[in-house]
XYZ file of C-alpha atoms in Angstrom:
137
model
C -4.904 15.137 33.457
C -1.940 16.696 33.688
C 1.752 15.223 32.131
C 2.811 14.702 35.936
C -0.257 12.912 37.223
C 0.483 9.215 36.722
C -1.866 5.864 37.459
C -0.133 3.265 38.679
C -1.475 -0.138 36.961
C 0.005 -3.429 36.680
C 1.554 -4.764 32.826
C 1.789 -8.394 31.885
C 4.613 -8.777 29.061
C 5.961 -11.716 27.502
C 9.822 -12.462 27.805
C 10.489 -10.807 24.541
C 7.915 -7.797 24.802
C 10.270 -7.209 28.322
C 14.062 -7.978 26.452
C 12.644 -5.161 23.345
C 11.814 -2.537 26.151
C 15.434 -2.691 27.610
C 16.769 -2.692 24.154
C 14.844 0.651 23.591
C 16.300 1.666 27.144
C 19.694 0.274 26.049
C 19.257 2.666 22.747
C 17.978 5.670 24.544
C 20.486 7.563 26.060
C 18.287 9.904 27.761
C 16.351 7.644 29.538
C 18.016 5.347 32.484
C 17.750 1.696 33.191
C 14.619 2.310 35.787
C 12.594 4.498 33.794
C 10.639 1.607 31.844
C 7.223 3.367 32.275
C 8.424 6.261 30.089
C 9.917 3.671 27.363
C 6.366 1.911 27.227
C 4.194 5.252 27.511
C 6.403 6.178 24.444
C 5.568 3.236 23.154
C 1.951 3.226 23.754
C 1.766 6.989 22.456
C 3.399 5.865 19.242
C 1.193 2.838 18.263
C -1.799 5.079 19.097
C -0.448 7.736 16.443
C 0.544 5.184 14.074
C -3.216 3.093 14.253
C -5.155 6.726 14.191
C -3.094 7.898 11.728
C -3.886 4.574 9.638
C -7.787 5.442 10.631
C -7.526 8.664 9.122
C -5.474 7.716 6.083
C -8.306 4.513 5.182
C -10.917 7.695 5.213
C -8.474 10.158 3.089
C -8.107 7.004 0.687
C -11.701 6.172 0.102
C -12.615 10.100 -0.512
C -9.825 10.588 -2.387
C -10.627 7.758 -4.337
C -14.012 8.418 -4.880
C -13.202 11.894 -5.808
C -10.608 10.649 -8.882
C -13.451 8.304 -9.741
C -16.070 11.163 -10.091
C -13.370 13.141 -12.129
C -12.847 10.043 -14.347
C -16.599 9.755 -14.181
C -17.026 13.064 -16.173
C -13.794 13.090 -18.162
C -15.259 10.061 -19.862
C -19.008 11.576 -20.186
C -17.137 14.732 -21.492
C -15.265 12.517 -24.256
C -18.402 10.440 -24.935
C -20.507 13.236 -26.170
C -17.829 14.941 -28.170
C -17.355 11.096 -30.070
C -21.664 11.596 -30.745
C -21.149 14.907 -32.096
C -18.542 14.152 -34.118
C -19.822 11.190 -35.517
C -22.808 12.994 -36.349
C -20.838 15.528 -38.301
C -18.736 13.000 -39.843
C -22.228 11.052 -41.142
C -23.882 14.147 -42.540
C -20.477 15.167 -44.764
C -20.469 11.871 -45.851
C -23.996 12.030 -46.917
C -23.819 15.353 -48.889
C -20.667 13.992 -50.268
C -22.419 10.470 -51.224
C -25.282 12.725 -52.232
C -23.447 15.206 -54.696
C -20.910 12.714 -56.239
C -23.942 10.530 -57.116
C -22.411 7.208 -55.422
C -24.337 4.300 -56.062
C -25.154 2.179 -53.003
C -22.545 -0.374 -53.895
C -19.833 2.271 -55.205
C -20.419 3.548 -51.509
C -19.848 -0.346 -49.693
C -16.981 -0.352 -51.956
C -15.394 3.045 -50.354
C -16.242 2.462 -47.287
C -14.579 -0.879 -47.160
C -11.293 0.520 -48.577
C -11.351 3.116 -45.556
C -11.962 0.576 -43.095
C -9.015 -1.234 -44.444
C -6.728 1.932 -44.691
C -7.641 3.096 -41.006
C -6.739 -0.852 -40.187
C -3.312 -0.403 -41.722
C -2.658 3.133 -40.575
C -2.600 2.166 -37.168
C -4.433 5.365 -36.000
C -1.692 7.661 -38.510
C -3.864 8.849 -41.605
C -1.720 11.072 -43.945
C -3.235 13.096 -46.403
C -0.629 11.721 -49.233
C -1.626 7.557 -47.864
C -5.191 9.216 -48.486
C -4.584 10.035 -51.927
C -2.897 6.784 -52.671
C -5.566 4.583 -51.662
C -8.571 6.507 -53.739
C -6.477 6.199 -56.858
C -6.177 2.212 -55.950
């Protein structure tokens, strides 16, 4: 259908639906006081961008959001693994340390309580000199 060809069909509006198109004709210079068909095609052509424009931007959400949530996804698999493997580390120098210094089960508990309590107080800032202070404690 061409821009020219028009169908003629027949509009119900309310009072106010009627006084808000002659505002918009009242507002728009470049239409004239009889040319209420092009005000409400306008109309009509607007709301249909706006609602398939809210269509497509409820489907760009969702695989947008899904797509952050499979990056998180991985970040924190990434991060999880690296934790392991350095927990693993960390548990094998402490053995060969517990192992060559000859630490006693209980000389270990003790140790391992005074690092729990200095990580505690550090909150998450370990310095090599707090370090020192604590294992002459």
């Amino acid at each position: 259908m061409n821009k020219t060809e028009k169908i003629k069909t027949t509009v119900y509006l309310s009072e106010d639906a009627a006084s808000q198109v002659d505002a918009i004709l009242s507002l728009t210079k470049r239409l004239d006081k009889r040319e209420k068909s092009i005000a409400i095609e306008e109309a009509i052509g607007f709301y249909y961008s706006y609602l398939s424009g809210q269509i497509n931007m409820d489907y760009l959400c969702g695989i947008y959001g899904r797509q952050v949530e499979a990056i998180v996804q991985r970040a924190t698999d990434r991060i999880s693994s690296q934790l392991f493997k350095q927990a693993v580390e960390t548990n094998m120098l402490t053995r060969i340390v517990a192992f060559e210094y000859e630490l006693s089960k209980d000389e270990y508990d003790k140790m391992r309580s005074k690092a729990v309590a200095a990580v505690k107080r550090s909150t998450g800032r370990i310095s090599l000199f707090d370090t020192m202070q604590d294992s002459e404690e």
